[in-house]
PDB file of C-alpha atoms and ligand atoms in Angstrom:
ATOM      1  CA  MET A  27     147.006 127.065  82.237  1.00 55.00           C
ATOM      2  CA  LYS A  28     148.693 124.593  84.591  1.00 72.00           C
ATOM      3  CA  GLU A  29     146.513 121.824  85.970  1.00 87.00           C
ATOM      4  CA  ARG A  30     145.708 122.464  89.599  1.00 91.00           C
ATOM      5  CA  GLY A  31     147.804 120.445  92.077  1.00 96.00           C
ATOM      6  CA  VAL A  32     146.430 117.875  94.468  1.00 97.00           C
ATOM      7  CA  LEU A  33     145.759 119.063  98.015  1.00 97.00           C
ATOM      8  CA  THR A  34     146.623 116.251 100.450  1.00 98.00           C
ATOM      9  CA  VAL A  35     145.854 116.325 104.146  1.00 98.00           C
ATOM     10  CA  ILE A  36     148.001 114.046 106.254  1.00 98.00           C
ATOM     11  CA  SER A  37     146.807 113.361 109.801  1.00 96.00           C
ATOM     12  CA  GLY A  38     147.605 110.602 112.243  1.00 95.00           C
ATOM     13  CA  PHE A  39     148.170 109.675 115.844  1.00 89.00           C
ATOM     14  CA  SER A  40     150.660 111.963 117.530  1.00 82.00           C
ATOM     15  CA  GLY A  41     153.952 110.069 117.363  1.00 84.00           C
ATOM     16  CA  ALA A  42     152.939 108.062 114.289  1.00 89.00           C
ATOM     17  CA  GLY A  43     155.836 109.583 112.380  1.00 91.00           C
ATOM     18  CA  LYS A  44     153.912 112.017 110.130  1.00 94.00           C
ATOM     19  CA  GLY A  45     156.644 114.621 110.239  1.00 92.00           C
ATOM     20  CA  THR A  46     159.381 112.192 109.209  1.00 94.00           C
ATOM     21  CA  LEU A  47     157.159 110.739 106.489  1.00 97.00           C
ATOM     22  CA  VAL A  48     156.317 114.129 105.032  1.00 97.00           C
ATOM     23  CA  LYS A  49     159.951 115.359 105.130  1.00 95.00           C
ATOM     24  CA  LYS A  50     161.130 112.271 103.271  1.00 98.00           C
ATOM     25  CA  LEU A  51     158.322 112.466 100.726  1.00 98.00           C
ATOM     26  CA  ILE A  52     159.200 116.055  99.945  1.00 97.00           C
ATOM     27  CA  SER A  53     162.925 115.455  99.765  1.00 97.00           C
ATOM     28  CA  GLU A  54     162.455 112.575  97.298  1.00 98.00           C
ATOM     29  CA  HIS A  55     160.030 114.298  94.898  1.00 98.00           C
ATOM     30  CA  ASP A  56     160.058 117.851  93.678  1.00 96.00           C
ATOM     31  CA  ASN A  57     156.337 118.215  92.904  1.00 97.00           C
ATOM     32  CA  TYR A  58     155.359 118.810  96.558  1.00 98.00           C
ATOM     33  CA  SER A  59     154.978 121.968  98.592  1.00 97.00           C
ATOM     34  CA  LEU A  60     154.574 121.728 102.342  1.00 97.00           C
ATOM     35  CA  SER A  61     152.348 124.271 104.042  1.00 98.00           C
ATOM     36  CA  ILE A  62     153.948 125.677 107.178  1.00 97.00           C
ATOM     37  CA  SER A  63     151.367 126.012 109.944  1.00 98.00           C
ATOM     38  CA  MET A  64     150.983 128.713 112.531  1.00 98.00           C
ATOM     39  CA  THR A  65     150.842 127.653 116.162  1.00 98.00           C
ATOM     40  CA  THR A  66     150.665 129.178 119.624  1.00 98.00           C
ATOM     41  CA  ARG A  67     152.653 126.330 121.211  1.00 97.00           C
ATOM     42  CA  SER A  68     156.274 126.916 122.196  1.00 96.00           C
ATOM     43  CA  PRO A  69     159.036 125.645 119.928  1.00 96.00           C
ATOM     44  CA  ARG A  70     160.578 122.301 120.867  1.00 91.00           C
ATOM     45  CA  ALA A  71     164.364 122.038 121.004  1.00 90.00           C
ATOM     46  CA  GLY A  72     165.706 122.290 117.486  1.00 93.00           C
ATOM     47  CA  GLU A  73     162.509 123.705 115.948  1.00 95.00           C
ATOM     48  CA  ARG A  74     162.873 126.906 113.931  1.00 97.00           C
ATOM     49  CA  ASP A  75     160.398 129.710 113.337  1.00 98.00           C
ATOM     50  CA  GLY A  76     159.306 129.801 109.681  1.00 96.00           C
ATOM     51  CA  VAL A  77     160.666 126.289 109.050  1.00 94.00           C
ATOM     52  CA  ASP A  78     158.783 123.947 111.386  1.00 93.00           C
ATOM     53  CA  TYR A  79     155.991 126.381 112.245  1.00 97.00           C
ATOM     54  CA  PHE A  80     155.328 130.065 112.444  1.00 98.00           C
ATOM     55  CA  PHE A  81     155.300 130.489 116.246  1.00 98.00           C
ATOM     56  CA  ILE A  82     152.942 133.298 117.213  1.00 98.00           C
ATOM     57  CA  ASP A  83     151.016 134.349 120.310  1.00 97.00           C
ATOM     58  CA  ARG A  84     147.260 133.862 120.883  1.00 98.00           C
ATOM     59  CA  ASP A  85     146.397 137.476 120.070  1.00 98.00           C
ATOM     60  CA  ALA A  86     148.116 137.346 116.712  1.00 98.00           C
ATOM     61  CA  PHE A  87     146.540 133.958 115.929  1.00 98.00           C
ATOM     62  CA  GLU A  88     143.045 135.221 116.741  1.00 98.00           C
ATOM     63  CA  ARG A  89     143.625 138.290 114.578  1.00 98.00           C
ATOM     64  CA  ASN A  90     144.501 135.991 111.639  1.00 98.00           C
ATOM     65  CA  ILE A  91     141.290 134.063 112.218  1.00 97.00           C
ATOM     66  CA  SER A  92     139.113 137.164 112.320  1.00 98.00           C
ATOM     67  CA  GLU A  93     140.744 138.582 109.216  1.00 98.00           C
ATOM     68  CA  GLY A  94     139.962 135.391 107.278  1.00 96.00           C
ATOM     69  CA  ARG A  95     143.592 134.460 106.698  1.00 97.00           C
ATOM     70  CA  MET A  96     143.312 130.839 107.918  1.00 97.00           C
ATOM     71  CA  LEU A  97     142.218 128.061 105.593  1.00 97.00           C
ATOM     72  CA  GLU A  98     141.441 126.044 108.743  1.00 98.00           C
ATOM     73  CA  TYR A  99     142.410 126.019 112.392  1.00 98.00           C
ATOM     74  CA  ALA A 100     141.853 123.986 115.554  1.00 96.00           C
ATOM     75  CA  GLU A 101     142.827 123.814 119.189  1.00 95.00           C
ATOM     76  CA  TYR A 102     144.931 120.781 120.023  1.00 90.00           C
ATOM     77  CA  VAL A 103     145.957 119.929 123.603  1.00 83.00           C
ATOM     78  CA  GLY A 104     145.669 123.571 124.674  1.00 91.00           C
ATOM     79  CA  ASN A 105     147.184 125.363 121.696  1.00 96.00           C
ATOM     80  CA  TYR A 106     145.966 126.817 118.409  1.00 98.00           C
ATOM     81  CA  TYR A 107     147.245 125.351 115.137  1.00 97.00           C
ATOM     82  CA  GLY A 108     146.196 126.568 111.710  1.00 98.00           C
ATOM     83  CA  THR A 109     146.985 126.728 107.993  1.00 98.00           C
ATOM     84  CA  PRO A 110     147.568 130.118 106.333  1.00 97.00           C
ATOM     85  CA  ARG A 111     145.277 130.257 103.290  1.00 96.00           C
ATOM     86  CA  GLU A 112     147.292 132.282 100.794  1.00 97.00           C
ATOM     87  CA  TYR A 113     150.289 129.946 100.375  1.00 97.00           C
ATOM     88  CA  VAL A 114     148.085 126.898  99.774  1.00 97.00           C
ATOM     89  CA  GLU A 115     145.924 128.637  97.132  1.00 96.00           C
ATOM     90  CA  LYS A 116     148.958 129.978  95.250  1.00 97.00           C
ATOM     91  CA  GLN A 117     150.830 126.676  95.188  1.00 97.00           C
ATOM     92  CA  LEU A 118     147.768 124.717  94.011  1.00 96.00           C
ATOM     93  CA  SER A 119     147.075 127.183  91.241  1.00 96.00           C
ATOM     94  CA  GLU A 120     150.690 126.814  90.085  1.00 97.00           C
ATOM     95  CA  GLY A 121     150.143 123.062  89.769  1.00 96.00           C
ATOM     96  CA  ARG A 122     152.126 122.095  92.890  1.00 97.00           C
ATOM     97  CA  ASP A 123     150.866 119.203  95.062  1.00 98.00           C
ATOM     98  CA  VAL A 124     150.366 120.688  98.508  1.00 98.00           C
ATOM     99  CA  ILE A 125     150.716 118.743 101.729  1.00 98.00           C
ATOM    100  CA  LEU A 126     149.027 119.809 104.973  1.00 98.00           C
ATOM    101  CA  GLU A 127     150.118 117.911 108.075  1.00 96.00           C
ATOM    102  CA  ILE A 128     147.200 118.717 110.361  1.00 96.00           C
ATOM    103  CA  GLU A 129     144.888 117.107 112.917  1.00 92.00           C
ATOM    104  CA  TYR A 130     141.382 115.868 112.119  1.00 94.00           C
ATOM    105  CA  LEU A 131     139.212 118.871 113.013  1.00 95.00           C
ATOM    106  CA  GLY A 132     141.238 120.953 110.561  1.00 97.00           C
ATOM    107  CA  ALA A 133     141.197 118.097 108.029  1.00 97.00           C
ATOM    108  CA  PHE A 134     137.386 118.062 108.020  1.00 97.00           C
ATOM    109  CA  GLN A 135     137.211 121.832 107.598  1.00 97.00           C
ATOM    110  CA  VAL A 136     139.465 121.548 104.554  1.00 97.00           C
ATOM    111  CA  LYS A 137     137.409 118.700 103.079  1.00 96.00           C
ATOM    112  CA  LYS A 138     134.212 120.698 103.547  1.00 95.00           C
ATOM    113  CA  MET A 139     135.649 123.702 101.774  1.00 92.00           C
ATOM    114  CA  LEU A 140     137.631 121.810  99.127  1.00 92.00           C
ATOM    115  CA  PRO A 141     135.942 118.405  98.566  1.00 91.00           C
ATOM    116  CA  GLU A 142     138.630 117.337  96.082  1.00 91.00           C
ATOM    117  CA  ALA A 143     141.189 117.288  98.945  1.00 96.00           C
ATOM    118  CA  LEU A 144     142.683 113.847  99.629  1.00 97.00           C
ATOM    119  CA  LEU A 145     142.586 112.753 103.302  1.00 98.00           C
ATOM    120  CA  LEU A 146     145.287 110.308 104.487  1.00 98.00           C
ATOM    121  CA  PHE A 147     145.733 108.949 108.003  1.00 97.00           C
ATOM    122  CA  VAL A 148     149.067 107.699 109.336  1.00 96.00           C
ATOM    123  CA  THR A 149     149.205 104.983 111.968  1.00 95.00           C
ATOM    124  CA  PRO A 150     152.024 103.012 113.615  1.00 93.00           C
ATOM    125  CA  PRO A 151     151.670  99.212 113.704  1.00 92.00           C
ATOM    126  CA  SER A 152     150.543  99.115 117.382  1.00 93.00           C
ATOM    127  CA  ALA A 153     149.721 101.175 120.485  1.00 91.00           C
ATOM    128  CA  ASP A 154     152.944  99.968 122.146  1.00 92.00           C
ATOM    129  CA  GLU A 155     154.945 101.242 119.222  1.00 91.00           C
ATOM    130  CA  LEU A 156     153.131 104.587 119.412  1.00 91.00           C
ATOM    131  CA  LEU A 157     154.033 104.951 123.113  1.00 91.00           C
ATOM    132  CA  ARG A 158     157.624 103.928 122.414  1.00 91.00           C
ATOM    133  CA  ARG A 159     157.936 106.580 119.695  1.00 88.00           C
ATOM    134  CA  LEU A 160     156.363 109.302 121.845  1.00 88.00           C
ATOM    135  CA  ARG A 161     158.776 108.519 124.715  1.00 90.00           C
ATOM    136  CA  GLY A 162     161.681 108.237 122.318  1.00 89.00           C
ATOM    137  CA  ARG A 163     161.192 111.851 121.211  1.00 82.00           C
ATOM    138  CA  ASN A 164     162.216 112.991 124.687  1.00 83.00           C
ATOM    139  CA  THR A 165     160.341 116.251 124.172  1.00 81.00           C
ATOM    140  CA  GLU A 166     157.220 115.784 126.289  1.00 83.00           C
ATOM    141  CA  THR A 167     156.543 115.051 129.956  1.00 90.00           C
ATOM    142  CA  GLU A 168     154.802 111.775 130.859  1.00 92.00           C
ATOM    143  CA  ASP A 169     151.629 113.827 131.463  1.00 92.00           C
ATOM    144  CA  LYS A 170     151.709 115.323 127.993  1.00 89.00           C
ATOM    145  CA  ILE A 171     152.395 111.879 126.508  1.00 90.00           C
ATOM    146  CA  ARG A 172     149.322 110.578 128.333  1.00 92.00           C
ATOM    147  CA  ASP A 173     147.256 113.467 126.891  1.00 90.00           C
ATOM    148  CA  ARG A 174     148.436 112.556 123.403  1.00 87.00           C
ATOM    149  CA  MET A 175     147.653 108.842 123.928  1.00 91.00           C
ATOM    150  CA  LYS A 176     144.152 109.770 125.154  1.00 91.00           C
ATOM    151  CA  ARG A 177     143.670 111.983 122.140  1.00 88.00           C
ATOM    152  CA  ALA A 178     144.709 109.008 119.975  1.00 91.00           C
ATOM    153  CA  ILE A 179     141.757 107.006 121.369  1.00 92.00           C
ATOM    154  CA  GLU A 180     139.427 109.780 120.186  1.00 90.00           C
ATOM    155  CA  GLU A 181     141.183 109.873 116.824  1.00 92.00           C
ATOM    156  CA  ALA A 182     140.679 106.137 116.306  1.00 93.00           C
ATOM    157  CA  ASP A 183     136.936 106.868 116.031  1.00 95.00           C
ATOM    158  CA  ILE A 184     137.253 109.296 113.143  1.00 95.00           C
ATOM    159  CA  VAL A 185     139.701 107.398 110.925  1.00 96.00           C
ATOM    160  CA  ASP A 186     136.780 106.141 108.834  1.00 95.00           C
ATOM    161  CA  LYS A 187     136.292 109.701 107.507  1.00 96.00           C
ATOM    162  CA  TYR A 188     139.671 109.448 105.802  1.00 97.00           C
ATOM    163  CA  GLU A 189     140.243 107.978 102.392  1.00 96.00           C
ATOM    164  CA  TYR A 190     143.440 105.957 102.984  1.00 97.00           C
ATOM    165  CA  ILE A 191     145.416 104.559 105.922  1.00 96.00           C
ATOM    166  CA  LEU A 192     149.199 104.840 105.754  1.00 97.00           C
ATOM    167  CA  LEU A 193     150.805 102.172 107.890  1.00 95.00           C
ATOM    168  CA  ASN A 194     154.100 103.634 109.022  1.00 95.00           C
ATOM    169  CA  ASP A 195     156.123 100.557 109.875  1.00 94.00           C
ATOM    170  CA  ASP A 196     158.897 100.637 107.300  1.00 95.00           C
ATOM    171  CA  LEU A 197     159.423 104.315 106.427  1.00 96.00           C
ATOM    172  CA  ASP A 198     160.607 103.821 102.816  1.00 97.00           C
ATOM    173  CA  THR A 199     157.559 101.648 101.996  1.00 98.00           C
ATOM    174  CA  CYS A 200     155.253 104.187 103.592  1.00 97.00           C
ATOM    175  CA  VAL A 201     156.795 107.072 101.607  1.00 98.00           C
ATOM    176  CA  ARG A 202     156.440 105.118  98.346  1.00 98.00           C
ATOM    177  CA  GLN A 203     152.813 104.268  99.028  1.00 98.00           C
ATOM    178  CA  THR A 204     151.995 107.849  99.977  1.00 98.00           C
ATOM    179  CA  HIS A 205     153.492 109.162  96.748  1.00 98.00           C
ATOM    180  CA  GLU A 206     151.570 106.576  94.674  1.00 98.00           C
ATOM    181  CA  ILE A 207     148.247 107.356  96.339  1.00 98.00           C
ATOM    182  CA  ILE A 208     148.657 111.104  95.776  1.00 97.00           C
ATOM    183  CA  GLN A 209     149.719 110.722  92.149  1.00 97.00           C
ATOM    184  CA  ASN A 210     146.916 108.248  91.462  1.00 96.00           C
ATOM    185  CA  ALA A 211     144.415 110.770  92.765  1.00 95.00           C
ATOM    186  CA  LYS A 212     145.158 112.810  89.636  1.00 93.00           C
ATOM    187  CA  TYR A 213     143.310 110.133  87.631  1.00 92.00           C
ATOM    188  CA  SER A 214     140.212 109.999  89.803  1.00 89.00           C
ATOM    189  CA  VAL A 215     136.952 110.447  87.912  1.00 89.00           C
ATOM    190  CA  SER A 216     135.835 113.281  90.167  1.00 83.00           C
ATOM    191  CA  ARG A 217     138.971 115.325  89.417  1.00 85.00           C
ATOM    192  CA  ASN A 218     138.502 114.782  85.708  1.00 88.00           C
ATOM    193  CA  ALA A 219     134.828 115.663  85.327  1.00 87.00           C
ATOM    194  CA  ALA A 220     135.649 118.655  83.087  1.00 87.00           C
ATOM    195  CA  PHE A 221     137.738 116.454  80.792  1.00 90.00           C
ATOM    196  CA  ILE A 222     134.958 113.904  80.394  1.00 93.00           C
ATOM    197  CA  LYS A 223     132.493 116.709  79.646  1.00 94.00           C
ATOM    198  CA  GLU A 224     134.839 118.023  76.964  1.00 95.00           C
ATOM    199  CA  ILE A 225     135.228 114.556  75.358  1.00 96.00           C
ATOM    200  CA  LYS A 226     131.462 114.144  75.290  1.00 96.00           C
ATOM    201  CA  LYS A 227     131.133 117.517  73.530  1.00 96.00           C
ATOM    202  CA  GLU A 228     133.774 116.499  70.973  1.00 97.00           C
ATOM    203  CA  LEU A 229     132.069 113.150  70.402  1.00 97.00           C
ATOM    204  CA  ILE A 230     128.764 114.864  69.689  1.00 96.00           C
ATOM    205  CA  GLU A 231     130.453 117.276  67.307  1.00 96.00           C
ATOM    206  CA  THR A 232     132.268 114.414  65.532  1.00 96.00           C
ATOM    207  CA  VAL A 233     129.180 112.275  65.116  1.00 95.00           C
ATOM    208  CA  GLY A 234     127.262 115.348  64.023  1.00 85.00           C
TER     209      GLY A 234
HETATM  210  P1  5GP B  13     152.757 119.050 117.294  1.00 54.43           P
HETATM  211  O1  5GP B  13     152.559 119.874 118.531  1.00 54.43           O
HETATM  212  O2  5GP B  13     153.103 117.617 117.630  1.00 54.43           O
HETATM  213  O3  5GP B  13     153.721 119.676 116.331  1.00 54.43           O
HETATM  214  O4  5GP B  13     151.351 118.996 116.536  1.00 54.43           O
HETATM  215  C1  5GP B  13     150.221 118.620 117.207  1.00 54.43           C
HETATM  216  C2  5GP B  13     149.113 118.267 116.232  1.00 54.43           C
HETATM  217  O5  5GP B  13     148.724 119.488 115.544  1.00 54.43           O
HETATM  218  C3  5GP B  13     149.501 117.286 115.149  1.00 54.43           C
HETATM  219  O6  5GP B  13     148.441 116.312 115.059  1.00 54.43           O
HETATM  220  C4  5GP B  13     149.589 118.101 113.906  1.00 54.43           C
HETATM  221  O7  5GP B  13     149.248 117.334 112.775  1.00 54.43           O
HETATM  222  C5  5GP B  13     148.556 119.181 114.169  1.00 54.43           C
HETATM  223  N1  5GP B  13     148.737 120.382 113.369  1.00 54.43           N
HETATM  224  C6  5GP B  13     149.906 120.919 112.960  1.00 54.43           C
HETATM  225  N2  5GP B  13     149.674 122.023 112.222  1.00 54.43           N
HETATM  226  C7  5GP B  13     148.335 122.140 112.127  1.00 54.43           C
HETATM  227  C8  5GP B  13     147.451 123.071 111.453  1.00 54.43           C
HETATM  228  O8  5GP B  13     147.870 124.000 110.757  1.00 54.43           O
HETATM  229  N3  5GP B  13     146.129 122.882 111.596  1.00 54.43           N
HETATM  230  C9  5GP B  13     145.604 121.872 112.360  1.00 54.43           C
HETATM  231  N4  5GP B  13     144.276 121.768 112.392  1.00 54.43           N
HETATM  232  N5  5GP B  13     146.397 120.972 112.978  1.00 54.43           N
HETATM  233  C10 5GP B  13     147.725 121.123 112.868  1.00 54.43           C
END
């Protein structure tokens, strides 16, 4: 049987560059599978259904929730976002390292259900840089940008629930560090409890 993959949750301030980071990580390494979320928000220019998100309406989203098809979900700035369960389970069981790019309420639901999940938080080097990146996207009104900056203040309070910070200043460095952290998680003691138990059993048998 293939060893189960690592489930990594990547959150971060809106505009921190999570999307770019994740895309580059996946393009550089073939062990990763990216979960595509469902959302009720409208597509931004250039976004494609089934690639960036599955864009669905509120009724369909709520049906998925009630039928137990979401691993987690949350409302973010007026829209639902959630992770379809089936894809994640299948990829992990096939030994693929799965990435979820989701906000913190969803991250905590995942951690509660699957404590072995690795929680990473992406931050830009400063608030000014965050604002510059949000404006640079040219996709949101100033009001929406303000909402996202306000939400970032809230998010600053929950970063301590994450396991690692990813400082996204130089993208290549950030991608390399992210990959190392995820791969190192495979050697954590908690993930290898069954192996240690097996060694102990063998030791007892050997000593007699
Ligand atoms: P955006 O509208 O900028 O694409 O995403 C807004 C926020 O929703 C981001 O913080 C993103 O990480 C989060 N998000 C995207 N997909 C999901 C999801 O499936 N579940 C949850 N809980 N958050 C998500």
